[in-house]
Amino acid sequence: MSTDAQAEPQETTPARTLLPLVVPALAVGVVCSLLFLGVSALAEQLQHVLWENLPDALGIGGYSSAWMIVMLTATGILVGLVVWKAPGHAGPDPATVGLESGPLPPYVLPGLLVATALMLAGGPSLGPENPIIAANVGLAFWLGSKALPALPAVLWGTLAEAATLGALFGTPVAAALVISEALAGKPMKGSLWDALFAPLTAAAAGALTTTLVGHPSFDLGLPAFPRPGVGDLLSVLVVASAAAVLGMAAVYAFPHTHAAFGRLKHPMLMLPVGGLVLGLLGALGGHLTLFKGLNEVAELAKDPEGWSAGQFALMTVVKLAALLIAASCGFRGGRIFPAVFIGTAFGLLAHALVPGVHPAVGVAAGVLGILLAITRQGWVSLFVAAILVASPPILVLLCIASLPAWLLVTGRPQMQLHDDGTAIR
């Protein structure tokens, strides 16, 4: 039996159309990676000063409860000043934007980058992904439109987003998954690979630049996972679904916490108060619940038996609350990296409660469920969960576990708001 798709094969784009995109894509990839690495390096140096050199000079414990409260509040004050006084107010309300965003005017970008570096150094539970993507998209759009006005303006944003995702994860695969998901259902000329050609080139250049300069690694080095059994399938289904439910609790609370901070009206009230609350949460949960979470995840994974179930539960709840507060009060940052910490702590909690849950299975399933709830991006959630444990047998389990977890989150509010403060569905 024939079909329309068989009767009318899809046309592909000639190579002569794609080849001129290679050099611009490579350039965007390298520049976006260098900007990400530069902001990250600046934030790391500032973090070292604020959390090690300065408290040592004062004779205060760098991660004492008092210092955490002081530093997070001070970070709120500094970021509040930038949001208040910088041209463009360091970009739009971060609660209303996701990974994809339109190009910001050039005058907004310096304030956004300063606010991001201060946030990363000061300890709020957000990652660099959203503001770095926004800054790179704005920069690429501005420079690219001037340098090569003949190319479609929208192309520069796509290249910059792909390049930044490649730089963030050290591989172009994440960019391919995000862009493929974004293209699903949209009319496009040529095949999918034609549409992905230039973005993948940019993502590969960004990933390679990051790899050569920064040497990133996401493998947590958890105990090797043997051949999966029925018990492992049950574990991954339960943990991923439970993590998705936990993540949805934060999603449903998000409009309410955002509205509560919105009543303060001014960034010099919203951000310092948010910083104070984050400091109190850090004092409660410990220093591992601070910052974007990647280094802290590696510390958890070094010794999965090193904490009790109660400690894992406390870190999970505190980090989730910290993500919720930081995303609500106006700090510029993304939610993927802190969500990875939440999922890891939750997965290790499952292992602590039920030793039969393999640590790698618990971590991968926990990260999958949390990311599905918070990002609503299935491919990226699967990808991140898989690379953390670097175990091919677990990928099969994760694909199965993603199905019930997706049913728990799809069609429900997202952790992103409309301009009027209502949740996006």
Short mmCIF file of N, CA and C in Angstrom, two decimals, residues 232-291:
data_model
loop_
_atom_site.label_atom_id
_atom_site.label_comp_id
_atom_site.label_asym_id
_atom_site.label_seq_id
_atom_site.Cartn_x
_atom_site.Cartn_y
_atom_site.Cartn_z
N ASP A 232 15.81 -3.99 38.79
CA ASP A 232 16.30 -2.69 38.31
C ASP A 232 15.22 -1.96 37.52
N LEU A 233 14.45 -2.71 36.73
CA LEU A 233 13.36 -2.08 35.98
C LEU A 233 12.33 -1.48 36.93
N LEU A 234 11.98 -2.22 37.98
CA LEU A 234 11.04 -1.70 38.96
C LEU A 234 11.61 -0.47 39.65
N SER A 235 12.91 -0.52 40.00
CA SER A 235 13.55 0.62 40.67
C SER A 235 13.50 1.88 39.82
N VAL A 236 13.87 1.75 38.54
CA VAL A 236 13.94 2.93 37.69
C VAL A 236 12.56 3.51 37.44
N LEU A 237 11.54 2.64 37.34
CA LEU A 237 10.18 3.14 37.14
C LEU A 237 9.68 3.91 38.35
N VAL A 238 9.92 3.36 39.54
CA VAL A 238 9.44 4.00 40.76
C VAL A 238 10.20 5.29 41.04
N VAL A 239 11.53 5.26 40.95
CA VAL A 239 12.33 6.44 41.29
C VAL A 239 12.07 7.57 40.31
N ALA A 240 12.04 7.28 39.01
CA ALA A 240 11.81 8.34 38.02
C ALA A 240 10.43 8.96 38.20
N SER A 241 9.43 8.15 38.43
CA SER A 241 8.07 8.67 38.61
C SER A 241 7.96 9.50 39.89
N ALA A 242 8.58 8.99 40.98
CA ALA A 242 8.54 9.74 42.23
C ALA A 242 9.29 11.07 42.10
N ALA A 243 10.41 11.06 41.38
CA ALA A 243 11.16 12.30 41.17
C ALA A 243 10.35 13.29 40.34
N ALA A 244 9.61 12.78 39.35
CA ALA A 244 8.78 13.66 38.53
C ALA A 244 7.69 14.31 39.38
N VAL A 245 7.09 13.54 40.29
CA VAL A 245 6.08 14.09 41.19
C VAL A 245 6.69 15.16 42.09
N LEU A 246 7.89 14.89 42.61
CA LEU A 246 8.59 15.87 43.45
C LEU A 246 8.85 17.16 42.66
N GLY A 247 9.33 17.00 41.43
CA GLY A 247 9.58 18.18 40.61
C GLY A 247 8.32 18.97 40.33
N MET A 248 7.21 18.26 40.11
CA MET A 248 5.95 18.95 39.84
C MET A 248 5.46 19.74 41.05
N ALA A 249 5.82 19.28 42.26
CA ALA A 249 5.46 20.06 43.44
C ALA A 249 6.08 21.45 43.38
N ALA A 250 7.35 21.52 42.94
CA ALA A 250 8.00 22.81 42.78
C ALA A 250 7.38 23.61 41.65
N VAL A 251 7.02 22.94 40.57
CA VAL A 251 6.40 23.62 39.43
C VAL A 251 5.08 24.28 39.84
N TYR A 252 4.26 23.56 40.59
CA TYR A 252 2.98 24.12 41.03
C TYR A 252 3.18 25.26 42.03
N ALA A 253 4.27 25.19 42.81
CA ALA A 253 4.53 26.26 43.79
C ALA A 253 5.13 27.51 43.13
N PHE A 254 5.70 27.35 41.95
CA PHE A 254 6.47 28.43 41.33
C PHE A 254 5.68 29.73 41.15
N PRO A 255 4.47 29.70 40.58
CA PRO A 255 3.74 30.97 40.43
C PRO A 255 3.48 31.67 41.75
N HIS A 256 3.30 30.90 42.81
CA HIS A 256 2.98 31.49 44.11
C HIS A 256 4.23 32.13 44.75
N THR A 257 5.37 31.46 44.67
CA THR A 257 6.60 32.07 45.22
C THR A 257 7.01 33.29 44.39
N HIS A 258 6.81 33.20 43.06
CA HIS A 258 7.13 34.34 42.21
C HIS A 258 6.24 35.53 42.54
N ALA A 259 4.96 35.26 42.76
CA ALA A 259 4.03 36.33 43.11
C ALA A 259 4.37 36.93 44.47
N ALA A 260 4.81 36.11 45.40
CA ALA A 260 5.17 36.62 46.73
C ALA A 260 6.34 37.59 46.64
N PHE A 261 7.35 37.24 45.87
CA PHE A 261 8.48 38.17 45.70
C PHE A 261 8.07 39.37 44.86
N GLY A 262 7.16 39.17 43.92
CA GLY A 262 6.70 40.28 43.10
C GLY A 262 6.02 41.37 43.90
N ARG A 263 5.44 41.00 45.03
CA ARG A 263 4.79 42.01 45.86
C ARG A 263 5.80 42.99 46.47
N LEU A 264 7.06 42.61 46.50
CA LEU A 264 8.09 43.52 47.01
C LEU A 264 8.43 44.62 46.01
N LYS A 265 8.03 44.41 44.74
CA LYS A 265 8.07 45.43 43.67
C LYS A 265 9.48 45.76 43.16
N HIS A 266 10.44 46.00 44.06
CA HIS A 266 11.73 46.56 43.65
C HIS A 266 12.83 45.50 43.74
N PRO A 267 13.74 45.47 42.74
CA PRO A 267 14.82 44.47 42.80
C PRO A 267 15.72 44.60 44.03
N MET A 268 15.82 45.81 44.60
CA MET A 268 16.64 45.97 45.79
C MET A 268 15.93 45.47 47.05
N LEU A 269 14.71 45.03 46.90
CA LEU A 269 14.02 44.30 47.97
C LEU A 269 13.91 42.82 47.62
N MET A 270 13.51 42.52 46.39
CA MET A 270 13.29 41.15 45.99
C MET A 270 14.56 40.30 46.10
N LEU A 271 15.65 40.78 45.55
CA LEU A 271 16.87 39.98 45.50
C LEU A 271 17.57 39.86 46.85
N PRO A 272 17.71 40.93 47.63
CA PRO A 272 18.30 40.74 48.96
C PRO A 272 17.47 39.83 49.86
N VAL A 273 16.14 39.97 49.82
CA VAL A 273 15.30 39.07 50.62
C VAL A 273 15.46 37.64 50.12
N GLY A 274 15.47 37.46 48.81
CA GLY A 274 15.71 36.13 48.26
C GLY A 274 17.06 35.58 48.67
N GLY A 275 18.09 36.44 48.65
CA GLY A 275 19.41 36.00 49.09
C GLY A 275 19.42 35.59 50.56
N LEU A 276 18.71 36.34 51.38
CA LEU A 276 18.63 35.99 52.81
C LEU A 276 17.97 34.63 53.00
N VAL A 277 16.88 34.39 52.30
CA VAL A 277 16.20 33.09 52.40
C VAL A 277 17.13 31.98 51.91
N LEU A 278 17.84 32.22 50.83
CA LEU A 278 18.78 31.21 50.32
C LEU A 278 19.90 30.95 51.32
N GLY A 279 20.36 31.99 52.00
CA GLY A 279 21.38 31.80 53.02
C GLY A 279 20.88 30.94 54.17
N LEU A 280 19.65 31.17 54.58
CA LEU A 280 19.06 30.36 55.65
C LEU A 280 18.90 28.91 55.20
N LEU A 281 18.50 28.72 53.95
CA LEU A 281 18.39 27.36 53.42
C LEU A 281 19.76 26.68 53.36
N GLY A 282 20.78 27.44 52.95
CA GLY A 282 22.13 26.89 52.92
C GLY A 282 22.62 26.49 54.30
N ALA A 283 22.30 27.32 55.28
CA ALA A 283 22.68 26.98 56.66
C ALA A 283 21.97 25.71 57.12
N LEU A 284 20.77 25.49 56.63
CA LEU A 284 20.02 24.30 57.00
C LEU A 284 20.54 23.06 56.27
N GLY A 285 20.76 23.19 54.98
CA GLY A 285 21.12 22.02 54.17
C GLY A 285 22.59 21.75 54.04
N GLY A 286 23.44 22.73 54.40
CA GLY A 286 24.88 22.55 54.25
C GLY A 286 25.39 23.11 52.94
N HIS A 287 26.72 23.24 52.87
CA HIS A 287 27.33 23.93 51.73
C HIS A 287 27.12 23.19 50.41
N LEU A 288 26.85 21.89 50.44
CA LEU A 288 26.63 21.17 49.18
C LEU A 288 25.36 21.61 48.47
N THR A 289 24.46 22.26 49.18
CA THR A 289 23.22 22.72 48.56
C THR A 289 23.36 24.12 47.95
N LEU A 290 24.57 24.68 47.95
CA LEU A 290 24.80 25.98 47.34
C LEU A 290 25.27 25.82 45.89
N PHE A 291 25.32 26.92 45.18
CA PHE A 291 25.89 27.02 43.83
C PHE A 291 25.07 26.23 42.81
#
